[in-house]
Coordinates of C-alpha atoms in Angstrom, one line a residue:
M297 CA -54.6 221.5 -12.9
N298 CA -57.8 223.3 -13.2
S299 CA -58.4 222.0 -16.7
I300 CA -57.8 218.4 -15.5
L301 CA -60.3 218.9 -12.7
S302 CA -62.8 220.4 -15.1
F303 CA -62.4 217.4 -17.5
Q304 CA -62.9 214.9 -14.6
M305 CA -66.0 216.8 -13.5
N306 CA -67.4 216.9 -17.0
S307 CA -66.6 213.2 -17.4
R308 CA -68.4 212.4 -14.2
V309 CA -71.4 214.4 -15.2
E310 CA -71.6 212.7 -18.6
S311 CA -71.2 209.3 -17.1
F312 CA -74.0 210.1 -14.6
A313 CA -76.2 211.3 -17.5
L314 CA -75.4 208.2 -19.6
G315 CA -76.1 206.0 -16.6
A316 CA -79.4 207.7 -15.9
G317 CA -80.4 207.6 -19.6
F318 CA -79.6 203.9 -19.7
F319 CA -81.4 203.3 -16.4
S320 CA -84.6 205.0 -17.5
M321 CA -84.7 203.5 -21.0
M322 CA -84.1 199.9 -19.9
L323 CA -86.6 200.4 -17.2
L324 CA -89.2 201.4 -19.8
L325 CA -88.1 198.4 -21.9
E326 CA -88.6 195.9 -19.1
L327 CA -92.0 197.2 -18.2
L328 CA -93.2 197.1 -21.9
M329 CA -91.7 193.6 -22.4
E330 CA -93.4 192.2 -19.3
D331 CA -96.7 193.8 -20.4
V332 CA -96.3 191.8 -23.7
W333 CA -95.8 188.6 -21.8
T334 CA -98.7 189.2 -19.4
T335 CA -101.3 190.9 -21.6
Y336 CA -100.9 188.9 -24.8
K337 CA -99.7 185.6 -23.3
P338 CA -102.6 183.5 -24.7
Y339 CA -102.0 184.7 -28.3
L340 CA -98.2 184.6 -28.4
P341 CA -96.7 182.2 -31.0
D342 CA -93.7 180.0 -30.5
G343 CA -91.4 182.4 -32.3
I344 CA -92.3 185.5 -30.3
A345 CA -88.9 185.8 -28.7
L346 CA -87.2 185.8 -32.1
Y347 CA -89.8 188.3 -33.4
M348 CA -89.1 190.6 -30.5
C349 CA -85.4 190.4 -31.2
L350 CA -86.1 191.1 -34.9
F351 CA -88.1 194.2 -34.1
Q352 CA -85.2 195.4 -31.9
F353 CA -82.6 194.7 -34.6
V354 CA -84.5 196.5 -37.3
I355 CA -85.5 199.6 -35.3
I356 CA -81.9 200.0 -33.9
T357 CA -80.5 199.7 -37.4
L358 CA -82.8 202.4 -38.7
L359 CA -82.3 204.8 -35.8
S360 CA -78.5 204.3 -35.7
S361 CA -78.3 204.8 -39.5
L362 CA -80.3 208.0 -39.2
S363 CA -78.1 209.2 -36.3
D364 CA -74.9 208.3 -38.1
F365 CA -76.1 210.1 -41.3
I366 CA -76.9 213.3 -39.4
L367 CA -73.5 213.2 -37.6
Q368 CA -71.6 212.5 -40.8
S369 CA -73.4 215.2 -42.7
D370 CA -72.2 217.8 -40.2
V371 CA -68.5 217.0 -40.7
T372 CA -68.3 215.8 -44.3
N373 CA -68.2 217.8 -47.5
P374 CA -70.2 215.9 -50.1
G375 CA -68.1 217.3 -53.0
E376 CA -64.8 216.6 -51.4
S377 CA -64.2 213.1 -52.8
R378 CA -65.2 214.0 -56.3
S379 CA -63.0 217.1 -56.4
S380 CA -60.0 215.3 -55.0
H381 CA -60.1 212.8 -57.9
A382 CA -60.6 215.6 -60.4
E383 CA -57.7 217.6 -59.0
S384 CA -55.3 214.7 -58.9
G385 CA -54.8 214.8 -62.7
H386 CA -54.6 211.0 -63.0
R387 CA -56.3 209.4 -65.9
I388 CA -58.6 206.5 -65.2
I389 CA -57.5 203.5 -67.3
P390 CA -60.2 200.9 -68.0
Q391 CA -59.5 197.5 -66.7
Q392 CA -59.6 194.2 -68.6
P393 CA -62.4 191.7 -67.9
E394 CA -60.0 189.3 -66.1
E395 CA -58.8 192.2 -63.9
D396 CA -62.5 193.1 -63.2
C397 CA -63.2 189.6 -62.0
R398 CA -60.2 189.6 -59.7
S399 CA -61.0 193.0 -58.3
V400 CA -64.6 191.9 -57.6
W401 CA -63.4 188.7 -55.9
K402 CA -60.9 190.8 -53.9
I403 CA -63.7 193.2 -52.9
L404 CA -65.9 190.3 -51.8
Q405 CA -63.1 188.9 -49.7
E406 CA -62.5 192.3 -48.1
R407 CA -66.2 192.7 -47.4
Y408 CA -66.3 189.2 -45.8
I409 CA -63.3 190.1 -43.5
F410 CA -64.9 193.4 -42.7
W411 CA -68.4 192.0 -41.8
R412 CA -67.5 188.7 -40.1
S413 CA -66.6 190.4 -36.8
Y414 CA -69.9 192.3 -36.7
V415 CA -71.8 189.1 -37.6
A416 CA -70.1 187.3 -34.7
L417 CA -71.0 190.2 -32.4
A418 CA -74.6 190.2 -33.7
F419 CA -74.8 186.5 -32.9
L420 CA -73.7 187.2 -29.3
V421 CA -76.3 190.0 -29.0
F422 CA -78.9 187.4 -30.3
L423 CA -77.8 184.9 -27.6
S424 CA -78.0 187.7 -25.0
T425 CA -81.5 188.9 -25.9
A426 CA -83.5 186.3 -27.8
I427 CA -82.5 183.3 -25.6
S428 CA -83.2 185.2 -22.4
N429 CA -86.7 186.1 -23.9
E430 CA -87.2 182.4 -24.8
A431 CA -86.4 181.5 -21.1
V432 CA -89.5 183.4 -20.0
K433 CA -91.5 180.5 -21.4
Y434 CA -90.1 178.4 -18.6
V435 CA -89.5 180.7 -15.7
S436 CA -91.1 183.9 -14.5
Y437 CA -90.1 187.2 -16.0
T438 CA -88.8 188.4 -12.6
V439 CA -86.5 185.4 -12.4
K440 CA -85.1 186.3 -15.8
V441 CA -84.4 189.9 -14.7
V442 CA -82.7 189.0 -11.4
F443 CA -80.9 186.0 -12.8
K444 CA -79.2 188.0 -15.5
S445 CA -77.8 190.3 -12.8
S446 CA -75.2 187.6 -12.1
K447 CA -73.4 188.5 -15.3
L448 CA -71.2 190.9 -13.4
V449 CA -68.6 188.3 -12.3
P450 CA -68.2 186.8 -15.8
T451 CA -67.9 190.3 -17.3
M452 CA -65.1 191.1 -14.8
I453 CA -63.2 187.9 -15.7
V454 CA -63.6 188.4 -19.5
S455 CA -62.6 192.1 -19.2
T456 CA -59.4 191.1 -17.4
M457 CA -58.6 188.4 -19.9
M458 CA -59.1 190.7 -22.9
G459 CA -57.0 193.5 -21.3
N460 CA -60.0 195.9 -21.2
S461 CA -59.4 196.6 -17.5
K462 CA -56.9 196.0 -14.7
K463 CA -57.0 193.0 -12.4
F464 CA -59.7 193.1 -9.7
S465 CA -59.0 192.6 -6.1
A466 CA -60.5 189.8 -3.9
F467 CA -62.9 192.3 -2.4
D468 CA -64.2 193.2 -5.8
Y469 CA -64.9 189.6 -6.6
F470 CA -66.5 189.0 -3.2
A471 CA -68.8 192.0 -3.7
A472 CA -69.7 190.7 -7.1
L473 CA -70.4 187.2 -5.6
L474 CA -72.7 188.7 -3.0
I475 CA -74.6 190.3 -5.8
C476 CA -74.7 187.0 -7.8
G477 CA -75.6 185.0 -4.7
G478 CA -78.4 187.4 -3.8
T479 CA -79.9 187.2 -7.3
A480 CA -79.8 183.4 -7.2
V481 CA -81.6 183.4 -3.8
F482 CA -84.1 185.9 -5.2
A483 CA -84.6 183.9 -8.4
Y484 CA -85.2 180.6 -6.6
A485 CA -87.6 182.1 -4.0
G486 CA -91.0 180.6 -4.6
Q487 CA -89.8 178.4 -7.4
G488 CA -88.6 175.3 -5.7
D489 CA -91.4 174.4 -3.3
S490 CA -92.7 170.8 -3.3
S491 CA -96.1 171.9 -4.7
H492 CA -94.5 172.2 -8.1
S493 CA -94.9 169.2 -10.4
K494 CA -91.9 167.4 -12.0
A495 CA -92.8 169.0 -15.3
E496 CA -92.6 172.5 -13.7
H497 CA -89.2 171.7 -12.2
T498 CA -88.0 170.5 -15.5
A499 CA -89.3 173.7 -17.2
M500 CA -87.5 175.7 -14.5
L501 CA -84.2 174.0 -15.1
M502 CA -84.7 174.5 -18.9
G503 CA -85.2 178.2 -18.3
M504 CA -82.2 178.4 -16.0
G505 CA -80.0 176.7 -18.7
L506 CA -81.1 179.2 -21.3
L507 CA -80.3 182.0 -18.9
L508 CA -76.8 180.7 -18.3
I509 CA -76.1 180.7 -22.0
S510 CA -77.5 184.3 -22.2
I511 CA -75.3 185.3 -19.3
F512 CA -72.2 184.0 -21.0
A513 CA -73.1 186.1 -24.0
D514 CA -73.7 189.1 -21.8
A515 CA -70.2 188.8 -20.4
L516 CA -68.7 188.9 -23.9
V517 CA -70.9 191.5 -25.6
P518 CA -69.8 194.7 -23.6
N519 CA -66.1 193.6 -23.7
A520 CA -66.3 193.0 -27.5
Q521 CA -68.0 196.4 -27.9
Q522 CA -65.3 198.1 -25.9
W523 CA -62.7 196.4 -28.2
F524 CA -64.4 197.8 -31.3
M525 CA -64.6 201.3 -29.9
T526 CA -60.9 201.6 -28.8
G527 CA -57.6 201.3 -30.5
Q528 CA -56.3 202.4 -33.9
D529 CA -59.4 201.3 -35.9
A530 CA -62.0 202.5 -33.3
I531 CA -65.5 203.3 -34.6
S532 CA -68.2 205.4 -33.1
E533 CA -71.2 204.2 -31.0
T534 CA -73.7 204.7 -33.8
Q535 CA -71.5 202.9 -36.4
L536 CA -71.1 199.9 -34.1
M537 CA -74.9 199.8 -33.5
Q538 CA -75.7 200.2 -37.1
R539 CA -73.4 197.4 -38.4
T540 CA -74.1 194.9 -35.6
N541 CA -77.9 195.3 -35.8
A542 CA -77.9 195.3 -39.6
A543 CA -76.1 192.0 -39.7
G544 CA -78.4 190.6 -37.0
S545 CA -81.5 191.8 -38.8
L546 CA -80.6 190.0 -42.0
L547 CA -79.5 186.7 -40.3
L548 CA -82.5 186.6 -38.0
L549 CA -85.0 187.4 -40.8
L550 CA -83.5 184.6 -42.9
F551 CA -83.6 182.1 -40.0
M552 CA -87.3 182.9 -39.1
S553 CA -88.3 182.7 -42.8
V554 CA -86.6 179.3 -43.3
S555 CA -87.9 177.9 -39.9
A556 CA -91.5 179.1 -40.7
Q557 CA -91.7 181.1 -37.5
L558 CA -92.2 184.5 -39.2
G559 CA -95.7 183.8 -40.5
P560 CA -97.5 183.3 -37.1
C561 CA -95.8 186.4 -35.7
I562 CA -97.0 188.5 -38.6
V563 CA -100.5 187.1 -38.0
L564 CA -100.2 188.2 -34.3
S565 CA -99.2 191.7 -35.5
I566 CA -102.3 191.9 -37.8
Q567 CA -104.8 190.4 -35.3
H568 CA -103.5 192.4 -32.3
P569 CA -102.1 195.7 -33.7
Y570 CA -101.5 197.2 -30.3
V571 CA -98.8 194.7 -29.7
N572 CA -96.8 196.4 -32.4
L573 CA -96.8 199.6 -30.3
N574 CA -95.3 197.6 -27.5
L575 CA -92.7 196.0 -29.7
S576 CA -91.9 199.4 -31.4
G577 CA -91.6 201.1 -28.0
I578 CA -89.2 198.3 -26.9
G579 CA -87.1 198.9 -29.9
V580 CA -86.9 202.7 -29.5
A581 CA -86.2 202.4 -25.7
L582 CA -83.5 199.8 -26.5
F583 CA -81.9 202.0 -29.1
F584 CA -81.4 204.9 -26.6
G585 CA -80.5 202.5 -23.8
V586 CA -77.9 200.7 -26.0
F587 CA -76.5 204.1 -27.2
C588 CA -76.0 205.2 -23.6
M589 CA -74.5 201.8 -22.7
T590 CA -72.1 201.7 -25.6
R591 CA -70.9 205.3 -24.9
L592 CA -70.6 204.4 -21.2
I593 CA -68.5 201.4 -22.1
K594 CA -66.3 203.6 -24.3
K595 CA -65.8 206.1 -21.5
A596 CA -65.8 204.0 -18.3
G597 CA -65.2 200.4 -19.4
S598 CA -67.4 197.3 -19.7
V599 CA -67.3 196.4 -16.0
F600 CA -68.5 199.8 -14.8
A601 CA -71.3 199.7 -17.4
V602 CA -72.4 196.2 -16.3
G603 CA -72.4 197.4 -12.7
V604 CA -74.8 200.2 -13.7
S605 CA -77.0 197.6 -15.4
T606 CA -77.0 195.4 -12.3
C607 CA -78.2 198.3 -10.1
R608 CA -80.9 199.1 -12.6
K609 CA -82.3 195.6 -12.3
V610 CA -83.0 196.1 -8.6
V611 CA -85.4 198.9 -9.3
T612 CA -86.9 197.0 -12.2
V613 CA -87.7 194.0 -10.0
V614 CA -89.3 196.3 -7.4
L615 CA -91.4 198.1 -10.0
S616 CA -92.3 194.7 -11.5
Y617 CA -93.9 193.7 -8.1
V618 CA -95.7 197.0 -8.0
F619 CA -97.2 196.9 -11.4
F620 CA -97.6 193.1 -11.7
P621 CA -98.2 191.9 -8.1
K622 CA -96.6 188.6 -7.0
P623 CA -96.3 186.8 -3.6
L624 CA -93.3 187.8 -1.6
E625 CA -91.4 185.3 0.6
T626 CA -88.5 185.5 3.1
N627 CA -86.0 184.5 0.4
H628 CA -86.9 187.6 -1.6
F629 CA -85.8 189.8 1.3
V630 CA -82.7 187.7 2.0
G631 CA -81.7 187.9 -1.6
G632 CA -82.3 191.6 -1.7
L633 CA -80.1 192.1 1.4
L634 CA -77.3 190.1 -0.2
V635 CA -77.5 192.2 -3.4
L636 CA -77.5 195.4 -1.3
G637 CA -74.6 194.3 0.7
G638 CA -72.6 193.5 -2.4
L639 CA -73.3 196.9 -3.9
I640 CA -72.3 198.7 -0.6
L641 CA -69.1 196.7 -0.4
S642 CA -68.3 197.5 -4.0
E643 CA -68.8 201.2 -3.3
I644 CA -66.6 201.1 -0.2
V645 CA -63.8 199.3 -2.1
S646 CA -64.0 201.8 -5.0
K647 CA -63.7 204.8 -2.6
L648 CA -60.7 203.2 -0.7
K649 CA -58.7 202.5 -3.8
P650 CA -57.9 206.2 -4.7
R651 CA -56.8 206.8 -1.1
S652 CA -54.4 203.8 -1.1
V653 CA -52.9 205.1 -4.3
E654 CA -52.4 208.6 -2.9
K655 CA -50.7 207.2 0.3
S656 CA -48.3 205.1 -1.7

């Protein structure tokens, strides 16, 4: 009994630490990213959203590879595999050229099967990050942040469909809808007045459409990550980050080279070297944030992790108005109250559930 309580306490402490780590790192990321969009806005090329995503993919690949190497070196004996072959006593028989060709083809097929899932996940991550960054061209950065908070409901639905979590009650969905409704009100505040031209309204709708695609990917990514890290063939957080971002780096680098969007971005890095510090800082912050998030997904599930992400966005928006002042309207406060009400209702429902189980 005591050991179970101790495990639960340690699990809660670790979950809190992971949530705090994710919270702080993503907060730093949002501030650095908004600084890029505000400080360097006149100089940003068309492919800057893809360039940001490429920076993130590459840095996360390098850091996760380093982390995985350090972890593997602690538990692996470098001479083990060689000695096992030597001790087996089996003689290696050279293969014929035809057999070599077949074995190479078989290896390629196995590699394709192995990597295609990570390529698909990398594509979803790309939709989640690069497209949302692209949307900032059409809507304000604050709109992007609060609009993406509505991914909670799709995540809950996808999680239930994939069997990653139990079915949610009507109160759970109502609380999530309050949060989504609040973010929608907050997002539209100050955006839909009649003083905006038709072109501005069209741009706003374009940005909203891109954000909807990004939210759909947001709902799939954490559930897919949870699937990779559970079950018989489960992998570690660093392995998942390494493989996904390596695939994303290669595909995005190829796409930007073919579409001629890489050159202007490199010119930006040369002419404005300080922007590289922002982009590198974004990549490092994202690495630690993603590590905390993937571990939180593995421990507590995708929906809980997305809930933490949603709470983090509230503070991000507040700090955005502190560091980058913008006009406040009544709808901002109405939207904020709806989000707060949804969070409070969600907390009340989560506390009532254990009691109902104990009574039954």
